[in-house]
Coordinates of C-alpha atoms and ligand atoms in Angstrom, one line a residue:
M159 CA -89.0 -56.3 -28.4
S160 CA -89.2 -52.5 -28.5
G161 CA -91.4 -52.6 -25.4
E162 CA -88.8 -54.6 -23.6
K163 CA -86.1 -52.0 -24.5
L164 CA -88.2 -49.1 -23.3
E165 CA -88.7 -51.0 -20.1
V166 CA -85.0 -51.5 -19.6
R167 CA -84.3 -47.9 -20.4
G168 CA -86.9 -46.7 -17.9
I169 CA -85.5 -48.8 -15.1
I170 CA -81.9 -48.4 -15.9
N171 CA -81.7 -44.7 -16.6
P172 CA -80.8 -43.7 -13.0
L173 CA -78.1 -46.3 -13.1
K174 CA -76.7 -44.9 -16.3
W175 CA -76.8 -41.5 -14.7
L176 CA -74.8 -42.9 -11.8
G177 CA -72.3 -44.4 -14.2
W178 CA -71.6 -41.0 -15.7
L179 CA -70.1 -39.9 -12.4
F180 CA -67.4 -42.4 -13.0
S181 CA -66.7 -41.5 -16.6
P182 CA -64.4 -38.5 -15.9
I183 CA -62.0 -41.0 -14.3
A184 CA -62.7 -43.7 -16.9
K185 CA -62.0 -41.4 -19.8
N186 CA -58.8 -40.0 -18.2
G187 CA -57.6 -43.1 -16.5
A188 CA -53.9 -42.7 -17.2
F189 CA -54.0 -39.1 -16.2
F190 CA -55.8 -39.8 -13.0
V191 CA -53.6 -42.7 -11.9
F192 CA -50.2 -41.1 -12.8
M193 CA -51.0 -37.6 -11.4
F194 CA -52.4 -39.2 -8.3
A195 CA -49.1 -41.0 -7.9
L196 CA -47.2 -37.8 -8.6
G197 CA -49.1 -35.8 -6.0
W198 CA -48.8 -38.6 -3.5
L199 CA -45.1 -38.9 -4.1
C200 CA -44.5 -35.2 -3.6
C201 CA -46.4 -35.3 -0.3
Q202 CA -44.4 -38.3 0.9
L203 CA -41.0 -36.9 -0.2
E204 CA -41.3 -33.3 1.0
I205 CA -42.0 -33.5 4.7
M206 CA -41.9 -30.0 6.3
P207 CA -40.4 -28.7 8.4
Y208 CA -37.3 -30.2 6.7
Y209 CA -35.3 -30.6 9.9
L210 CA -38.0 -32.8 11.4
R211 CA -38.2 -35.2 8.5
H212 CA -36.2 -37.9 10.3
R213 CA -37.8 -37.1 13.6
G214 CA -41.3 -38.4 13.2
A215 CA -42.8 -35.5 11.2
Q216 CA -45.6 -36.9 9.0
P217 CA -46.7 -36.1 5.5
Y218 CA -49.9 -34.0 5.0
G219 CA -52.7 -36.1 6.6
L220 CA -55.4 -35.4 3.9
T221 CA -53.2 -36.2 1.0
V222 CA -55.4 -39.0 -0.4
P223 CA -58.9 -37.4 -0.1
E224 CA -57.7 -33.9 -1.3
L225 CA -55.8 -35.3 -4.2
F226 CA -58.8 -37.3 -5.2
L227 CA -61.0 -34.2 -5.0
D228 CA -58.6 -32.0 -7.0
L229 CA -57.9 -34.6 -9.6
Y230 CA -61.6 -35.4 -10.1
V231 CA -62.3 -31.8 -10.8
V232 CA -59.5 -31.6 -13.3
C233 CA -60.8 -34.8 -14.9
V234 CA -64.3 -33.3 -15.2
V235 CA -62.9 -30.4 -17.1
L236 CA -60.8 -32.6 -19.3
T237 CA -63.9 -34.7 -20.0
I238 CA -65.9 -31.7 -21.0
I239 CA -63.3 -30.3 -23.4
R240 CA -62.2 -33.6 -24.9
P241 CA -63.4 -34.3 -28.5
H242 CA -66.9 -35.9 -28.5
Y243 CA -68.3 -37.8 -31.5
S244 CA -71.9 -38.4 -32.2
S245 CA -73.1 -41.9 -32.9
G246 CA -72.7 -41.2 -36.7
G247 CA -69.0 -40.5 -36.2
S248 CA -69.2 -36.7 -36.8
K249 CA -67.5 -34.5 -34.3
L250 CA -69.6 -32.5 -31.9
F251 CA -68.8 -29.0 -30.9
T252 CA -65.7 -29.5 -28.8
L253 CA -61.9 -29.1 -29.1
H254 CA -60.1 -30.4 -32.1
S255 CA -58.5 -33.7 -31.1
S256 CA -54.9 -32.6 -31.8
L257 CA -55.4 -29.4 -29.8
F258 CA -56.8 -31.5 -27.0
T259 CA -53.7 -33.8 -27.1
F260 CA -51.5 -30.8 -27.2
L261 CA -53.2 -29.2 -24.1
K262 CA -53.0 -32.4 -22.2
A263 CA -49.3 -32.7 -23.0
L264 CA -48.7 -29.2 -21.8
L265 CA -50.6 -30.0 -18.6
Y266 CA -48.3 -33.1 -18.1
L267 CA -45.2 -31.0 -18.8
F268 CA -46.3 -28.4 -16.3
L269 CA -47.2 -30.8 -13.5
Y270 CA -44.1 -32.9 -13.8
G271 CA -41.9 -29.8 -14.3
I272 CA -43.2 -28.0 -11.2
A273 CA -42.9 -31.2 -9.2
I274 CA -39.2 -31.6 -10.2
V275 CA -38.4 -28.0 -9.4
D276 CA -40.3 -28.2 -6.0
V277 CA -38.5 -31.4 -4.9
F278 CA -35.2 -30.0 -6.1
C279 CA -35.7 -27.0 -4.0
Y280 CA -36.5 -29.2 -1.1
V281 CA -33.4 -31.3 -1.5
R282 CA -31.0 -28.4 -2.1
F283 CA -32.5 -25.6 0.0
E284 CA -34.5 -27.5 2.6
S285 CA -37.7 -25.8 1.6
T286 CA -40.4 -26.3 -1.0
L287 CA -41.2 -23.7 -3.6
T288 CA -42.0 -20.4 -1.8
P289 CA -42.5 -16.8 -2.8
T290 CA -38.9 -16.2 -1.7
M291 CA -37.6 -19.0 -3.9
L292 CA -39.5 -17.4 -6.8
M293 CA -38.1 -14.0 -5.9
L294 CA -34.6 -15.5 -5.9
V295 CA -35.2 -16.8 -9.4
G296 CA -36.2 -13.3 -10.3
E297 CA -33.1 -11.8 -8.6
T298 CA -30.9 -14.0 -10.7
S299 CA -29.5 -12.6 -13.9
S300 CA -28.7 -15.0 -16.8
Q301 CA -25.0 -15.0 -15.9
E302 CA -25.9 -15.9 -12.3
A303 CA -28.3 -18.5 -13.5
G304 CA -25.6 -20.3 -15.3
E305 CA -23.3 -20.1 -12.2
F306 CA -26.2 -21.3 -10.1
L307 CA -26.9 -24.3 -12.2
S308 CA -23.2 -25.3 -12.3
A309 CA -23.0 -24.9 -8.5
Y310 CA -26.2 -26.8 -7.6
L311 CA -26.9 -29.2 -10.4
S312 CA -24.9 -32.4 -10.4
W313 CA -25.5 -36.0 -11.0
D314 CA -26.2 -36.8 -7.4
V315 CA -29.6 -35.1 -8.0
L316 CA -30.7 -38.4 -9.6
T317 CA -30.1 -40.4 -6.4
S318 CA -31.9 -37.8 -4.3
E319 CA -35.7 -37.5 -3.8
V320 CA -35.9 -36.0 -7.3
G321 CA -35.0 -39.4 -8.7
W322 CA -38.4 -40.8 -7.6
I323 CA -40.2 -38.2 -9.7
L324 CA -38.0 -39.0 -12.7
L325 CA -38.7 -42.7 -12.2
L326 CA -42.4 -42.1 -12.2
M327 CA -42.0 -40.1 -15.4
L328 CA -40.1 -43.0 -17.0
V329 CA -42.8 -45.5 -16.0
H330 CA -45.4 -43.2 -17.4
L331 CA -43.5 -42.8 -20.7
L332 CA -43.0 -46.5 -21.0
W333 CA -46.6 -47.2 -20.4
T334 CA -47.7 -44.6 -23.0
V335 CA -45.3 -46.1 -25.6
L336 CA -46.5 -49.6 -24.9
R337 CA -50.1 -48.6 -25.2
W338 CA -49.5 -46.8 -28.4
R339 CA -47.6 -49.8 -29.9
T340 CA -50.3 -52.3 -28.9
A341 CA -53.3 -50.1 -30.0
K342 CA -53.8 -51.9 -33.3
L343 CA -53.5 -55.3 -31.6
R344 CA -56.2 -54.3 -29.1
K345 CA -58.5 -53.2 -31.9
R346 CA -58.3 -56.6 -33.5
M347 CA -58.9 -58.5 -30.3
I348 CA -62.4 -59.8 -30.1
L349 CA -63.6 -59.4 -26.5
P350 CA -66.4 -61.5 -25.1
K351 CA -69.7 -59.8 -25.3
V352 CA -71.1 -58.6 -22.0
S353 CA -74.7 -57.6 -21.7
P354 CA -75.2 -53.8 -21.7
V355 CA -77.2 -54.2 -18.5
V356 CA -74.3 -55.8 -16.7
T357 CA -71.9 -53.1 -17.9
M358 CA -74.3 -50.4 -16.9
G359 CA -74.7 -52.0 -13.5
F360 CA -71.0 -52.3 -13.0
R361 CA -70.5 -48.6 -13.9
A362 CA -73.2 -47.6 -11.6
V363 CA -71.5 -49.3 -8.7
L364 CA -68.3 -47.5 -9.6
G365 CA -70.3 -44.3 -9.8
L366 CA -71.7 -44.9 -6.3
L367 CA -68.1 -45.4 -5.1
V368 CA -67.2 -42.0 -6.6
V369 CA -70.2 -40.4 -4.8
W370 CA -69.0 -41.8 -1.5
A371 CA -65.3 -40.8 -2.1
L372 CA -66.3 -37.3 -3.2
W373 CA -68.6 -36.8 -0.2
S374 CA -65.9 -38.0 2.2
A375 CA -63.2 -35.9 0.5
V376 CA -65.3 -32.7 0.5
S377 CA -66.2 -33.1 4.2
Q378 CA -62.6 -33.7 5.2
C379 CA -60.9 -31.0 3.0
W380 CA -63.5 -28.3 3.2
D381 CA -61.6 -26.3 5.9
N382 CA -58.4 -26.3 3.9
K383 CA -60.2 -25.2 0.8
V384 CA -61.8 -22.3 2.7
A385 CA -58.4 -21.4 4.1
M386 CA -56.9 -21.4 0.6
Q387 CA -59.6 -19.1 -0.6
R388 CA -58.8 -16.7 2.3
L389 CA -55.1 -16.8 1.5
F390 CA -55.5 -16.1 -2.2
A391 CA -58.0 -13.3 -1.5
C392 CA -55.4 -11.3 0.6
N393 CA -54.9 -7.7 -0.7
T394 CA -51.5 -7.1 0.8
L395 CA -48.3 -9.0 1.5
G396 CA -48.7 -8.2 5.2
E397 CA -52.2 -9.7 5.2
A398 CA -51.0 -12.9 3.5
E399 CA -48.2 -13.1 6.1
H400 CA -50.7 -12.7 8.9
E401 CA -53.0 -15.2 7.3
L402 CA -50.2 -17.8 7.3
T403 CA -49.5 -17.3 11.0
R404 CA -53.1 -18.5 11.8
K405 CA -53.4 -22.0 13.3
D406 CA -55.9 -23.1 10.7
H407 CA -53.9 -21.6 7.8
A408 CA -54.0 -23.1 4.4
V409 CA -51.8 -26.1 3.6
L410 CA -50.6 -25.7 0.0
Y411 CA -50.1 -29.4 -0.2
V412 CA -49.0 -29.9 -3.8
P413 CA -46.5 -27.9 -5.9
P414 CA -49.1 -26.2 -8.2
Y415 CA -50.7 -24.5 -5.2
R416 CA -47.3 -23.4 -3.9
L417 CA -46.4 -21.9 -7.3
A418 CA -49.7 -20.1 -7.5
F419 CA -49.1 -18.6 -4.0
A420 CA -45.5 -17.7 -4.9
I421 CA -46.8 -15.8 -8.0
S422 CA -49.6 -14.1 -6.1
A423 CA -47.3 -13.0 -3.2
N424 CA -44.8 -11.6 -5.6
R425 CA -47.6 -9.7 -7.3
L426 CA -48.6 -8.2 -4.0
A427 CA -45.0 -7.1 -3.6
S428 CA -45.4 -4.9 -6.5
H429 CA -48.2 -3.1 -4.7
Q430 CA -45.5 -2.0 -2.3
L431 CA -44.2 0.4 -4.9
L432 CA -47.4 2.3 -4.4
Q433 CA -46.9 2.4 -0.7
L434 CA -43.4 3.8 -1.2
E435 CA -44.9 6.6 -3.3
K436 CA -47.2 7.5 -0.5
A437 CA -44.2 7.4 1.9
S438 CA -42.3 9.9 -0.2
A439 CA -45.0 12.5 0.7
K440 CA -44.0 12.2 4.4
I441 CA -40.5 13.6 3.8
Q442 CA -40.0 16.9 5.7
V443 CA -36.5 18.4 6.0
D444 CA -36.3 21.3 8.5
S445 CA -32.7 22.1 7.9
C446 CA -29.4 20.6 6.8
C447 CA -25.9 21.6 8.0
F448 CA -24.0 19.1 5.7
R449 CA -22.1 17.9 8.8
V450 CA -20.0 15.6 6.7
P451 CA -19.8 16.9 3.1
D452 CA -18.8 13.5 1.6
I453 CA -20.6 10.4 2.9
V454 CA -19.8 7.1 1.2
L455 CA -21.7 4.0 1.9
V456 CA -20.2 0.8 0.5
I457 CA -22.6 -2.2 0.5
G458 CA -20.8 -5.5 0.1
E459 CA -22.2 -8.9 -0.7
S460 CA -22.1 -12.2 1.1
Y461 CA -19.3 -11.3 3.5
N462 CA -18.6 -13.9 6.3
K463 CA -17.2 -11.8 9.2
H464 CA -15.2 -14.7 10.5
H465 CA -13.2 -14.8 7.2
S466 CA -12.1 -11.3 7.7
Q467 CA -8.6 -10.8 9.1
L468 CA -9.8 -7.6 10.6
Y469 CA -12.1 -9.7 12.9
G470 CA -9.4 -12.3 13.7
Y471 CA -9.4 -14.7 10.8
D472 CA -6.0 -16.5 10.6
K473 CA -5.4 -15.8 7.0
P474 CA -4.4 -12.3 5.7
T475 CA -7.6 -11.6 3.8
T476 CA -7.8 -7.9 4.7
P477 CA -4.3 -6.5 4.9
R478 CA -5.2 -3.0 3.8
Q479 CA -8.2 -2.7 6.2
V480 CA -6.0 -4.0 9.1
A481 CA -3.3 -1.4 8.3
M482 CA -5.9 1.4 8.4
A483 CA -7.3 0.1 11.6
E484 CA -3.8 0.0 13.1
Q485 CA -3.1 3.4 11.9
G486 CA -6.3 4.6 13.5
S487 CA -8.4 5.8 10.5
L488 CA -10.7 2.8 10.4
V489 CA -12.9 1.8 13.3
P490 CA -14.3 -1.8 13.1
F491 CA -17.6 -2.3 14.9
T492 CA -17.6 -5.6 16.7
D493 CA -21.3 -6.5 17.3
V494 CA -23.3 -5.9 14.1
V495 CA -25.8 -8.2 12.5
S496 CA -27.9 -8.2 9.4
S497 CA -31.7 -8.4 9.7
W498 CA -32.0 -11.1 7.0
N499 CA -29.8 -13.4 4.9
L500 CA -31.3 -12.3 1.6
T501 CA -30.1 -9.3 -0.3
S502 CA -33.6 -8.0 -1.2
F503 CA -34.9 -8.0 2.4
V504 CA -31.7 -6.5 3.7
F505 CA -31.8 -3.8 1.1
K506 CA -35.3 -2.8 2.0
H507 CA -34.4 -2.6 5.7
M508 CA -31.1 -0.8 5.1
L509 CA -32.6 1.9 2.8
S510 CA -35.9 2.5 4.6
L511 CA -36.3 4.7 7.7
Y512 CA -38.4 1.9 9.0
A513 CA -36.8 -0.2 11.7
V514 CA -37.6 -3.9 12.4
G515 CA -40.2 -4.0 15.2
D516 CA -42.1 -0.9 13.9
S517 CA -45.8 -1.5 13.4
S518 CA -45.7 -0.3 9.8
E519 CA -44.1 -2.0 6.9
W520 CA -40.7 -1.1 5.4
C521 CA -42.4 0.5 2.4
D522 CA -44.6 2.8 4.6
E523 CA -41.5 4.9 5.5
P524 CA -39.4 6.9 3.1
L525 CA -36.0 5.6 1.8
F526 CA -33.1 7.6 3.1
P527 CA -31.5 8.5 -0.3
E528 CA -34.6 10.5 -1.0
V529 CA -34.3 12.4 2.3
F530 CA -30.7 13.2 1.5
R531 CA -31.7 14.5 -1.9
K532 CA -34.5 16.7 -0.5
A533 CA -31.9 18.0 2.0
G534 CA -29.6 19.1 -0.8
Y535 CA -27.2 16.3 -1.1
H536 CA -26.2 15.0 -4.5
V537 CA -26.9 11.3 -4.4
T538 CA -25.1 8.8 -6.5
F539 CA -25.9 5.1 -6.7
L540 CA -23.5 2.7 -8.4
T541 CA -24.6 -0.9 -8.3
N542 CA -22.9 -3.9 -9.7
Q543 CA -26.1 -5.9 -9.3
F544 CA -29.3 -4.0 -10.0
L545 CA -29.8 -1.9 -13.1
P546 CA -32.6 0.7 -13.4
K547 CA -33.5 -0.3 -16.9
A548 CA -32.7 -4.0 -16.9
K549 CA -34.1 -5.5 -20.0
E550 CA -34.7 -8.7 -18.2
A551 CA -38.0 -8.8 -16.5
V552 CA -36.5 -11.2 -13.9
Y553 CA -35.3 -8.1 -11.9
D554 CA -38.9 -7.5 -10.9
F555 CA -39.9 -8.5 -7.4
S556 CA -36.4 -8.7 -6.2
G557 CA -34.1 -6.6 -4.1
G558 CA -34.1 -4.4 -7.2
F559 CA -37.8 -4.4 -7.8
F560 CA -38.2 -1.0 -6.3
L561 CA -34.8 0.3 -7.3
S562 CA -35.5 -0.7 -10.9
N563 CA -38.7 1.3 -10.9
P564 CA -37.9 4.4 -13.0
A565 CA -40.2 6.8 -11.2
L566 CA -38.9 5.8 -7.7
S567 CA -35.3 5.7 -9.0
S568 CA -35.5 9.2 -10.2
R569 CA -36.8 10.4 -6.8
L570 CA -34.0 8.6 -5.0
F571 CA -30.9 9.3 -7.0
D572 CA -29.3 12.0 -9.0
E573 CA -27.0 9.6 -10.8
R574 CA -26.8 5.9 -11.5
N575 CA -24.6 3.6 -13.6
T576 CA -26.0 2.0 -16.7
E577 CA -23.7 -0.9 -17.0
L578 CA -22.8 -3.9 -14.9
Y579 CA -19.1 -5.1 -14.6
H580 CA -17.6 -8.4 -14.2
Y581 CA -15.3 -7.2 -11.5
D582 CA -16.1 -4.6 -8.9
G583 CA -12.9 -2.7 -9.7
D584 CA -14.4 -1.5 -13.0
L585 CA -17.5 -0.2 -11.2
V586 CA -15.3 1.9 -8.9
K587 CA -13.8 3.5 -12.0
E588 CA -17.2 5.0 -12.7
L589 CA -17.0 7.0 -9.6
Q590 CA -16.5 10.6 -10.7
Q591 CA -15.5 13.5 -8.6
R592 CA -18.2 16.1 -8.7
D593 CA -17.3 19.5 -7.4
G594 CA -19.6 22.4 -6.7
C595 CA -22.1 20.5 -4.5
K596 CA -22.5 21.3 -0.8
G597 CA -22.8 17.6 0.0
R598 CA -22.4 14.3 -1.7
L599 CA -23.8 10.9 -0.7
T600 CA -22.3 8.1 -2.7
I601 CA -23.8 4.6 -2.4
L602 CA -21.7 1.8 -3.9
H603 CA -23.2 -1.7 -4.2
L604 CA -20.7 -4.3 -5.0
M605 CA -20.8 -7.8 -6.3
G606 CA -18.5 -8.7 -3.5
S607 CA -18.3 -12.4 -2.8
H608 CA -21.5 -13.5 -4.4
V609 CA -21.4 -17.2 -5.6
D610 CA -19.6 -18.2 -7.8
Y611 CA -16.6 -17.0 -5.8
Q612 CA -13.9 -17.8 -8.4
A613 CA -15.6 -15.5 -10.8
R614 CA -15.4 -12.5 -8.4
Y615 CA -11.7 -11.8 -8.5
P616 CA -9.0 -11.6 -11.2
Q617 CA -7.3 -15.0 -11.0
K618 CA -3.9 -13.7 -12.2
T619 CA -3.3 -11.1 -9.6
F620 CA -5.4 -12.2 -6.6
R621 CA -4.9 -15.9 -6.4
Q622 CA -3.0 -15.8 -3.1
F623 CA -4.8 -18.6 -1.2
T624 CA -4.6 -22.2 -2.5
P625 CA -6.4 -25.4 -1.2
Q626 CA -3.1 -26.7 0.1
Q627 CA -2.9 -23.9 2.7
Y628 CA -6.0 -25.2 4.5
N629 CA -5.6 -27.9 7.1
R630 CA -9.2 -29.0 7.0
P631 CA -9.3 -32.8 6.7
E632 CA -13.1 -32.8 7.2
L633 CA -13.5 -31.0 3.8
T634 CA -13.2 -32.6 0.4
A635 CA -10.6 -31.3 -2.0
K636 CA -13.3 -29.5 -4.0
Q637 CA -14.6 -27.8 -0.8
R638 CA -11.1 -26.6 0.1
Q639 CA -10.8 -25.2 -3.4
T640 CA -14.1 -23.3 -3.0
L641 CA -12.8 -22.1 0.4
A642 CA -9.6 -20.7 -1.2
H643 CA -11.6 -19.0 -3.9
Y644 CA -13.8 -17.4 -1.3
D645 CA -10.9 -16.1 0.7
N646 CA -9.3 -14.8 -2.5
S647 CA -12.5 -12.9 -3.3
L648 CA -12.2 -11.2 0.1
L649 CA -8.6 -10.2 -0.6
Y650 CA -9.7 -8.7 -3.9
N651 CA -12.6 -6.9 -2.0
D652 CA -10.0 -5.5 0.4
S653 CA -8.2 -3.9 -2.5
I654 CA -11.5 -2.4 -3.8
L655 CA -12.3 -0.9 -0.5
A656 CA -8.8 0.6 -0.3
A657 CA -9.2 2.0 -3.8
I658 CA -12.6 3.6 -2.8
I659 CA -11.1 5.2 0.3
N660 CA -8.2 6.5 -1.7
L661 CA -10.6 8.5 -3.8
F662 CA -11.7 10.4 -0.7
A663 CA -8.4 10.7 1.1
D664 CA -8.2 14.5 0.5
K665 CA -11.8 15.2 1.3
D666 CA -13.8 15.8 4.4
A667 CA -15.2 12.4 4.1
V668 CA -16.5 9.3 6.0
V669 CA -16.6 5.9 4.3
I670 CA -18.9 3.2 5.8
Y671 CA -18.6 -0.4 4.8
V672 CA -21.3 -3.0 5.4
P673 CA -22.1 -6.2 3.5
D674 CA -25.8 -7.1 3.0
H675 CA -25.3 -10.4 4.9
G676 CA -22.8 -13.2 5.6
E677 CA -22.3 -16.5 3.9
E678 CA -21.8 -20.2 4.8
V679 CA -18.2 -21.1 3.9
F680 CA -17.8 -24.5 5.5
D681 CA -17.3 -23.1 9.0
N682 CA -19.5 -25.5 10.9
P683 CA -21.3 -28.8 10.2
P684 CA -23.2 -29.2 7.9
Y685 CA -20.2 -28.1 5.8
T686 CA -21.9 -26.1 3.1
N687 CA -21.5 -22.9 1.2
G688 CA -24.1 -20.4 0.2
R689 CA -27.0 -19.6 2.5
R690 CA -29.5 -21.8 4.2
H691 CA -33.1 -20.8 3.8
N692 CA -34.6 -22.9 6.5
A693 CA -37.3 -21.4 8.5
D694 CA -35.5 -21.9 11.9
I695 CA -32.4 -19.9 12.8
D696 CA -30.0 -21.5 15.1
Y697 CA -26.8 -19.9 16.4
P698 CA -24.4 -21.4 13.7
L699 CA -26.7 -20.0 11.0
A700 CA -26.8 -16.5 12.6
R701 CA -23.0 -16.6 13.2
N702 CA -22.2 -17.4 9.5
E703 CA -25.0 -15.6 7.7
M704 CA -26.1 -12.7 9.9
E705 CA -23.0 -11.6 11.8
I706 CA -21.3 -9.1 9.5
P707 CA -18.3 -6.7 9.4
F708 CA -19.2 -3.0 9.8
W709 CA -16.6 -0.2 9.9
V710 CA -16.3 3.5 9.6
W711 CA -13.3 5.2 8.0
G712 CA -12.6 8.8 8.6
S713 CA -10.4 10.9 6.3
P714 CA -7.6 13.0 7.9
Q715 CA -9.7 16.1 7.2
Y716 CA -12.8 14.6 8.9
I717 CA -10.8 13.5 11.9
E718 CA -9.3 16.9 12.3
H719 CA -12.6 18.9 11.7
H720 CA -14.9 16.7 13.8
P721 CA -13.0 15.5 16.9
Y722 CA -16.2 14.9 18.9
G723 CA -17.9 13.0 16.1
W724 CA -14.8 10.8 15.6
K725 CA -14.6 10.2 19.3
A726 CA -18.2 9.2 19.4
I727 CA -17.7 6.7 16.5
Q728 CA -14.7 5.2 18.3
E729 CA -16.6 4.9 21.5
A730 CA -19.6 3.2 19.9
K731 CA -17.6 0.4 18.2
D732 CA -18.7 -2.3 20.6
R733 CA -22.4 -1.3 20.7
P734 CA -24.8 -4.0 19.5
M735 CA -26.4 -2.9 16.2
M736 CA -28.6 -4.3 13.5
I737 CA -28.3 -2.7 10.1
D738 CA -31.9 -1.7 9.7
A739 CA -30.9 1.2 12.0
L740 CA -28.2 2.4 9.7
P741 CA -30.2 5.3 8.0
H742 CA -30.5 7.1 11.3
F743 CA -26.7 7.1 11.7
L744 CA -26.4 8.5 8.1
L745 CA -29.0 11.2 8.7
Y746 CA -26.9 12.3 11.7
L747 CA -23.7 12.4 9.6
G748 CA -25.5 14.5 7.0
G749 CA -26.6 16.9 9.7
I750 CA -30.2 16.6 8.4
S751 CA -32.9 17.8 10.8
T752 CA -36.1 16.0 10.1
P753 CA -38.9 14.5 12.2
L754 CA -38.1 11.1 10.5
Y755 CA -34.8 10.9 12.4
R756 CA -34.8 8.8 15.6
S757 CA -31.8 9.3 17.8
E758 CA -32.4 6.0 19.7
L759 CA -31.5 4.3 16.4
N760 CA -28.3 6.3 15.8
V761 CA -25.6 4.0 17.0
I762 CA -23.3 6.9 18.0
S763 CA -25.9 8.9 19.8
P764 CA -26.0 9.1 23.6
D765 CA -29.8 8.2 23.2
Y766 CA -29.0 5.0 21.4
D767 CA -31.1 2.0 22.6
L768 CA -28.6 -0.6 23.5
K769 CA -31.3 -3.1 24.5
R770 CA -33.3 -3.0 21.3
P771 CA -34.1 -6.6 20.2
R772 CA -32.4 -7.6 17.0
I773 CA -35.0 -9.7 15.3
L774 CA -33.6 -11.8 12.5
K775 CA -35.9 -12.7 9.6
G776 CA -38.7 -11.3 11.6
T777 CA -38.8 -14.2 13.9
T778 CA -35.7 -14.8 16.1
D779 CA -34.0 -12.4 18.5
Y780 CA -30.3 -12.5 17.9
N781 CA -29.6 -11.2 21.5
Q782 CA -31.3 -14.3 22.9
L783 CA -29.7 -16.6 20.4
K784 CA -26.2 -15.3 21.3
K785 CA -26.8 -16.1 25.0
Ligands
ZN59 ZN1 -26.7 -10.7 -0.9

């Protein structure tokens, strides 16, 4: 008898060993099956690029083997850490069973949660989770988050692709409940006895299948795993960007990888602060004549040029600006574009002496406010969006990530505001007249027409446009209402700009207005509002989101004292310009002599390069697009 047992053991042992290879899946059966279904669903639902999803674009080709490989590895880990009991029933040295259940529940929560967010982003923004997406989340204050949710979260999400993920969750939940309720019943059931040899043999066959599947998965997915390793090993954001332009770049095929990359890329962004510190050392000011003693730069938000009466819109959204233009003190530039449709990117380009197309990065060049300070200007920055000491860590990695850094902030500005206001009008009240300085540079950063539009203007006094005034049968009643709110926010903005100008009416001053980018406000199909973050830029996108108003106002004193400068501004009004070149115009106005100044980027200089490509989002030349 005992001899027979030994014999079986001796022969069967390798079979048993093979059987073990299947046990990670057997022991985590539900996890394996449902997470496989989740990963597979994500791959099928989120076909990139988005615009090709109905035109034959296929899901990731290695979905099945790569999912198998990744999930098998996770199951091995789960098998190792799950509670093990010795034959006597005492627990071996592993995790406590309730801790294990808790960890597994967390894992489920994470995987389902990230899948829902990812598919939601795909449905709403035509892109899966990206570093930019994560940065946008970071850029959002709690007030904006609420507005965002009310603007984008509605019941139709359930009938979109997100519904499939929710359905899978529901099935998983039902299955778990059913299993739990029938557990006792199954314990009482007497199953027919199967010989251990047969069981072992069956498991060995399954083990063999696992070996084959693993071998095939590793050989197919090896290149992608190597590419992922390369991507995650990048030391700078530029390197990561470059890595992703390779033909054999990593495919981050399921949401957890995309989240990991988004986090790592945003971390790299924080390294840029160090680069900025190095760039500061480059600043050299040879002299400064304070050409214009009061320079005011007003940075707006989400301004669609084609909704500005100043640029031909059929509704009186900018009566004060139009009056000033007619009277001759305000010069509207007609051909200006933004370099991006995201506040943070534009801010970097607008503040840095870097210009798009340079071989360096934006953070390798100094930011112009610091140059002005070194030259002797008193620099004030009033922002209704970024705060230097924001308590919320969400400001990190956003347009404010570098502006919120205390060390950098103190190098850039003499003065900053410490409070945000609901309406821009209250921010303007913070503007104090400082006498006794040779020159003052004032930068105002408004909330402008940021979504949610109706929250941007006082309803009582500025509700001039109503949905009934829009003959737009192609829009829904709700869309016409949103449109009216947007135009009202522009009307309010007009009053803010006039109020700012008023403060400098008796100074030798120039006021420049430029928003960070445009906005979709139902101008063309697809009739949407907000901004589209698809990878490709077509002309309608550039028209609505990158074409921006840009004007220069000169005070009576300025016009009188600087006839040549004023004439140059008037003559430059139709020149093509992208706002990454703005700092060089400002340096000229300041009369700052520095090797950092490039006259070919100063829009009013005779050296100005009229043929410079205007590359949007680092990819598409606006000049070509316009043709
Ligand atoms: Zn913006």
